[in-house]
PDB file of C-alpha atoms in Angstrom:
ATOM      1  CA  MET A   1      -3.978  16.748  -9.318  1.00 73.00           C
ATOM      2  CA  SER A   2      -5.586  13.602  -7.962  1.00 87.00           C
ATOM      3  CA  LEU A   3      -3.702  10.329  -7.884  1.00 89.00           C
ATOM      4  CA  GLN A   4      -6.143   8.739 -10.327  1.00 90.00           C
ATOM      5  CA  ILE A   5      -5.507  11.492 -12.908  1.00 91.00           C
ATOM      6  CA  LYS A   6      -1.739  11.199 -12.364  1.00 93.00           C
ATOM      7  CA  ILE A   7      -1.902   7.449 -13.032  1.00 94.00           C
ATOM      8  CA  ASN A   8      -3.893   8.029 -16.239  1.00 93.00           C
ATOM      9  CA  THR A   9      -1.403  10.677 -17.407  1.00 94.00           C
ATOM     10  CA  ASP A  10       1.567   8.438 -16.613  1.00 94.00           C
ATOM     11  CA  LEU A  11      -0.112   5.563 -18.453  1.00 94.00           C
ATOM     12  CA  LYS A  12      -0.438   7.702 -21.585  1.00 94.00           C
ATOM     13  CA  GLU A  13       3.224   8.702 -21.321  1.00 94.00           C
ATOM     14  CA  ALA A  14       4.270   5.075 -20.837  1.00 93.00           C
ATOM     15  CA  MET A  15       2.281   4.090 -23.936  1.00 94.00           C
ATOM     16  CA  LYS A  16       4.065   6.748 -25.976  1.00 94.00           C
ATOM     17  CA  SER A  17       7.516   5.796 -24.711  1.00 93.00           C
ATOM     18  CA  LYS A  18       6.751   2.032 -24.708  1.00 89.00           C
ATOM     19  CA  SER A  19       8.281   1.707 -21.262  1.00 86.00           C
ATOM     20  CA  GLU A  20       7.382  -1.921 -20.597  1.00 84.00           C
ATOM     21  CA  PRO A  21       7.399  -2.596 -16.832  1.00 85.00           C
ATOM     22  CA  LEU A  22       5.749   0.765 -16.211  1.00 92.00           C
ATOM     23  CA  LEU A  23       3.157   0.263 -18.945  1.00 93.00           C
ATOM     24  CA  SER A  24       2.028  -3.220 -17.882  1.00 92.00           C
ATOM     25  CA  THR A  25       1.871  -2.267 -14.205  1.00 94.00           C
ATOM     26  CA  LEU A  26      -0.131   0.900 -14.853  1.00 95.00           C
ATOM     27  CA  ARG A  27      -2.544  -1.010 -17.086  1.00 95.00           C
ATOM     28  CA  LEU A  28      -3.200  -3.488 -14.278  1.00 94.00           C
ATOM     29  CA  LEU A  29      -3.610  -0.644 -11.798  1.00 95.00           C
ATOM     30  CA  LYS A  30      -6.011   1.173 -14.122  1.00 94.00           C
ATOM     31  CA  ALA A  31      -8.038  -2.035 -14.466  1.00 95.00           C
ATOM     32  CA  ASP A  32      -8.251  -2.278 -10.662  1.00 94.00           C
ATOM     33  CA  ILE A  33      -9.401   1.344 -10.509  1.00 93.00           C
ATOM     34  CA  GLN A  34     -12.017   0.776 -13.232  1.00 94.00           C
ATOM     35  CA  TYR A  35     -13.310  -2.296 -11.412  1.00 94.00           C
ATOM     36  CA  GLU A  36     -13.638  -0.300  -8.189  1.00 92.00           C
ATOM     37  CA  LEU A  37     -15.423   2.515 -10.042  1.00 91.00           C
ATOM     38  CA  THR A  38     -17.989   0.171 -11.591  1.00 92.00           C
ATOM     39  CA  LYS A  39     -18.458  -1.653  -8.289  1.00 90.00           C
ATOM     40  CA  ASN A  40     -19.212   1.617  -6.487  1.00 84.00           C
ATOM     41  CA  GLY A  41     -20.920   3.390  -9.380  1.00 87.00           C
ATOM     42  CA  ALA A  42     -18.675   6.407  -8.816  1.00 83.00           C
ATOM     43  CA  GLN A  43     -17.099   8.774 -11.333  1.00 87.00           C
ATOM     44  CA  GLU A  44     -13.801   9.107  -9.507  1.00 88.00           C
ATOM     45  CA  LEU A  45     -12.078   7.526  -6.522  1.00 88.00           C
ATOM     46  CA  SER A  46     -10.549   9.498  -3.685  1.00 88.00           C
ATOM     47  CA  ASP A  47      -6.787   9.386  -3.254  1.00 86.00           C
ATOM     48  CA  GLU A  48      -7.227   7.227  -0.142  1.00 84.00           C
ATOM     49  CA  GLN A  49      -9.192   4.640  -2.130  1.00 88.00           C
ATOM     50  CA  VAL A  50      -6.547   4.601  -4.874  1.00 90.00           C
ATOM     51  CA  ILE A  51      -3.800   4.200  -2.266  1.00 88.00           C
ATOM     52  CA  VAL A  52      -5.639   1.177  -0.845  1.00 87.00           C
ATOM     53  CA  LEU A  53      -5.691  -0.363  -4.334  1.00 92.00           C
ATOM     54  CA  ILE A  54      -1.989   0.378  -4.823  1.00 93.00           C
ATOM     55  CA  LYS A  55      -1.132  -1.143  -1.432  1.00 89.00           C
ATOM     56  CA  ARG A  56      -3.137  -4.236  -2.313  1.00 92.00           C
ATOM     57  CA  GLY A  57      -1.266  -4.581  -5.616  1.00 94.00           C
ATOM     58  CA  TYR A  58       2.071  -3.981  -3.895  1.00 92.00           C
ATOM     59  CA  ALA A  59       1.316  -6.687  -1.317  1.00 91.00           C
ATOM     60  CA  LYS A  60       0.428  -9.136  -4.098  1.00 94.00           C
ATOM     61  CA  ARG A  61       3.743  -8.400  -5.820  1.00 95.00           C
ATOM     62  CA  THR A  62       5.802  -8.871  -2.660  1.00 93.00           C
ATOM     63  CA  ASP A  63       4.080 -12.195  -1.938  1.00 94.00           C
ATOM     64  CA  ALA A  64       4.719 -13.311  -5.505  1.00 95.00           C
ATOM     65  CA  ILE A  65       8.388 -12.303  -5.239  1.00 95.00           C
ATOM     66  CA  GLU A  66       8.810 -14.527  -2.175  1.00 95.00           C
ATOM     67  CA  MET A  67       7.132 -17.487  -3.886  1.00 96.00           C
ATOM     68  CA  TYR A  68       9.136 -17.107  -7.093  1.00 95.00           C
ATOM     69  CA  GLU A  69      12.389 -16.867  -5.150  1.00 95.00           C
ATOM     70  CA  LYS A  70      11.522 -20.036  -3.219  1.00 94.00           C
ATOM     71  CA  ALA A  71      10.865 -21.769  -6.545  1.00 94.00           C
ATOM     72  CA  ASN A  72      14.185 -20.466  -7.976  1.00 94.00           C
ATOM     73  CA  ARG A  73      12.400 -18.477 -10.700  1.00 94.00           C
ATOM     74  CA  SER A  74      14.512 -15.337 -10.646  1.00 93.00           C
ATOM     75  CA  ASP A  75      13.187 -14.232 -14.053  1.00 93.00           C
ATOM     76  CA  LEU A  76       9.626 -14.010 -12.746  1.00 94.00           C
ATOM     77  CA  ALA A  77      10.785 -12.577  -9.407  1.00 94.00           C
ATOM     78  CA  ASP A  78      12.623  -9.777 -11.253  1.00 94.00           C
ATOM     79  CA  LYS A  79       9.477  -8.945 -13.235  1.00 93.00           C
ATOM     80  CA  GLU A  80       7.459  -8.731 -10.015  1.00 94.00           C
ATOM     81  CA  LYS A  81      10.169  -6.585  -8.389  1.00 94.00           C
ATOM     82  CA  GLY A  82       9.939  -4.128 -11.274  1.00 93.00           C
ATOM     83  CA  GLU A  83       6.166  -3.906 -10.908  1.00 93.00           C
ATOM     84  CA  ALA A  84       6.462  -3.514  -7.129  1.00 93.00           C
ATOM     85  CA  GLU A  85       8.886  -0.596  -7.595  1.00 94.00           C
ATOM     86  CA  VAL A  86       6.455   1.118  -9.958  1.00 94.00           C
ATOM     87  CA  LEU A  87       3.606   0.739  -7.446  1.00 94.00           C
ATOM     88  CA  LYS A  88       5.788   1.894  -4.552  1.00 92.00           C
ATOM     89  CA  SER A  89       6.554   5.107  -6.435  1.00 92.00           C
ATOM     90  CA  TYR A  90       2.840   6.038  -6.200  1.00 91.00           C
ATOM     91  CA  LEU A  91       2.615   5.411  -2.454  1.00 89.00           C
ATOM     92  CA  PRO A  92       3.276   8.167   0.075  1.00 86.00           C
ATOM     93  CA  PRO A  93       6.539   7.814   2.037  1.00 86.00           C
ATOM     94  CA  ASP A  94       6.597   5.270   4.864  1.00 84.00           C
ATOM     95  CA  VAL A  95       5.734   6.551   8.321  1.00 85.00           C
ATOM     96  CA  PRO A  96       8.921   6.562  10.456  1.00 86.00           C
ATOM     97  CA  GLU A  97       9.062   4.010  13.258  1.00 87.00           C
ATOM     98  CA  GLU A  98       9.696   6.721  15.871  1.00 89.00           C
ATOM     99  CA  GLN A  99       6.439   8.417  14.893  1.00 90.00           C
ATOM    100  CA  ILE A 100       4.561   5.115  15.201  1.00 89.00           C
ATOM    101  CA  ARG A 101       6.096   4.465  18.638  1.00 89.00           C
ATOM    102  CA  ALA A 102       5.124   7.964  19.830  1.00 89.00           C
ATOM    103  CA  ALA A 103       1.532   7.464  18.644  1.00 88.00           C
ATOM    104  CA  VAL A 104       1.351   4.035  20.311  1.00 88.00           C
ATOM    105  CA  ASP A 105       2.639   5.477  23.609  1.00 88.00           C
ATOM    106  CA  LYS A 106       0.091   8.313  23.477  1.00 89.00           C
ATOM    107  CA  ILE A 107      -2.837   6.003  22.668  1.00 88.00           C
ATOM    108  CA  VAL A 108      -1.868   3.440  25.321  1.00 86.00           C
ATOM    109  CA  GLN A 109      -1.974   6.254  27.901  1.00 87.00           C
ATOM    110  CA  GLU A 110      -5.306   7.593  26.554  1.00 86.00           C
ATOM    111  CA  LEU A 111      -6.987   4.204  26.730  1.00 84.00           C
ATOM    112  CA  ASN A 112      -5.246   3.103  29.931  1.00 82.00           C
ATOM    113  CA  ALA A 113      -4.322  -0.089  28.089  1.00 77.00           C
ATOM    114  CA  SER A 114      -2.616  -2.554  30.378  1.00 79.00           C
ATOM    115  CA  GLY A 115      -2.225  -5.902  28.679  1.00 79.00           C
ATOM    116  CA  PRO A 116      -2.509  -8.011  25.549  1.00 82.00           C
ATOM    117  CA  LYS A 117      -6.313  -7.965  25.794  1.00 85.00           C
ATOM    118  CA  ASP A 118      -6.249  -4.270  24.780  1.00 82.00           C
ATOM    119  CA  THR A 119      -4.194  -4.854  21.618  1.00 85.00           C
ATOM    120  CA  GLY A 120      -7.192  -4.585  19.282  1.00 87.00           C
ATOM    121  CA  LYS A 121      -8.361  -1.271  20.738  1.00 86.00           C
ATOM    122  CA  VAL A 122      -4.890   0.271  20.515  1.00 87.00           C
ATOM    123  CA  MET A 123      -4.310  -1.065  16.989  1.00 88.00           C
ATOM    124  CA  GLY A 124      -7.617   0.370  15.779  1.00 87.00           C
ATOM    125  CA  LYS A 125      -6.843   3.833  17.168  1.00 88.00           C
ATOM    126  CA  VAL A 126      -3.279   3.864  15.805  1.00 87.00           C
ATOM    127  CA  MET A 127      -4.348   2.776  12.325  1.00 87.00           C
ATOM    128  CA  ALA A 128      -7.145   5.382  12.347  1.00 85.00           C
ATOM    129  CA  GLU A 129      -4.650   8.086  13.308  1.00 86.00           C
ATOM    130  CA  PHE A 130      -2.455   7.228  10.310  1.00 83.00           C
ATOM    131  CA  LYS A 131      -5.337   6.768   7.856  1.00 78.00           C
ATOM    132  CA  GLY A 132      -4.204   7.632   4.333  1.00 71.00           C
ATOM    133  CA  ALA A 133      -0.524   7.325   5.267  1.00 77.00           C
ATOM    134  CA  ASN A 134       1.717   4.496   4.121  1.00 79.00           C
ATOM    135  CA  ILE A 135       1.959   2.432   7.295  1.00 82.00           C
ATOM    136  CA  ASP A 136       2.745  -1.248   7.688  1.00 80.00           C
ATOM    137  CA  GLY A 137       0.141  -2.918   9.881  1.00 82.00           C
ATOM    138  CA  SER A 138       2.473  -5.738  10.888  1.00 83.00           C
ATOM    139  CA  LYS A 139       5.048  -3.202  12.114  1.00 86.00           C
ATOM    140  CA  VAL A 140       2.371  -1.419  14.151  1.00 87.00           C
ATOM    141  CA  SER A 141       1.173  -4.739  15.547  1.00 87.00           C
ATOM    142  CA  ALA A 142       4.687  -5.693  16.659  1.00 88.00           C
ATOM    143  CA  ILE A 143       5.183  -2.322  18.375  1.00 89.00           C
ATOM    144  CA  VAL A 144       1.804  -2.506  20.133  1.00 87.00           C
ATOM    145  CA  LYS A 145       2.397  -6.087  21.303  1.00 87.00           C
ATOM    146  CA  SER A 146       5.848  -5.243  22.651  1.00 86.00           C
ATOM    147  CA  LYS A 147       4.429  -2.207  24.468  1.00 83.00           C
ATOM    148  CA  LEU A 148       1.525  -4.123  26.041  1.00 82.00           C
ATOM    149  CA  SER A 149       3.407  -7.247  27.079  1.00 80.00           C
TER     150      SER A 149
END
């Protein structure tokens, strides 16, 4: 079952059970999916495209959590945390740091990367290798920079 179909099914279940944080989050996610469908003129999105939308929504929620906590608005921060947890449940598991380090080492050797000027090349290859996986770009960037410096 594709991720898009799973989200639609879960949305229907959330409507029946009136599960509020789940329902509002899935409605927003479905709206993002619908927007992407109309923009592309497609009938269905691939799982990778849906994951990109989920990651984008998750990043928005985490940024909002930080801002609300700085403004001492714990009520709004808690709401965003609930939505972020719902979105995280649809993402694949995080790629372990050891696996990222191994891939960085292999790619640095392949490209004969020697210094900070090669960071972009290495980053591009590493991110392409983990395409479709749940990987944090800032974590990869930190590992690549430490390896090349």
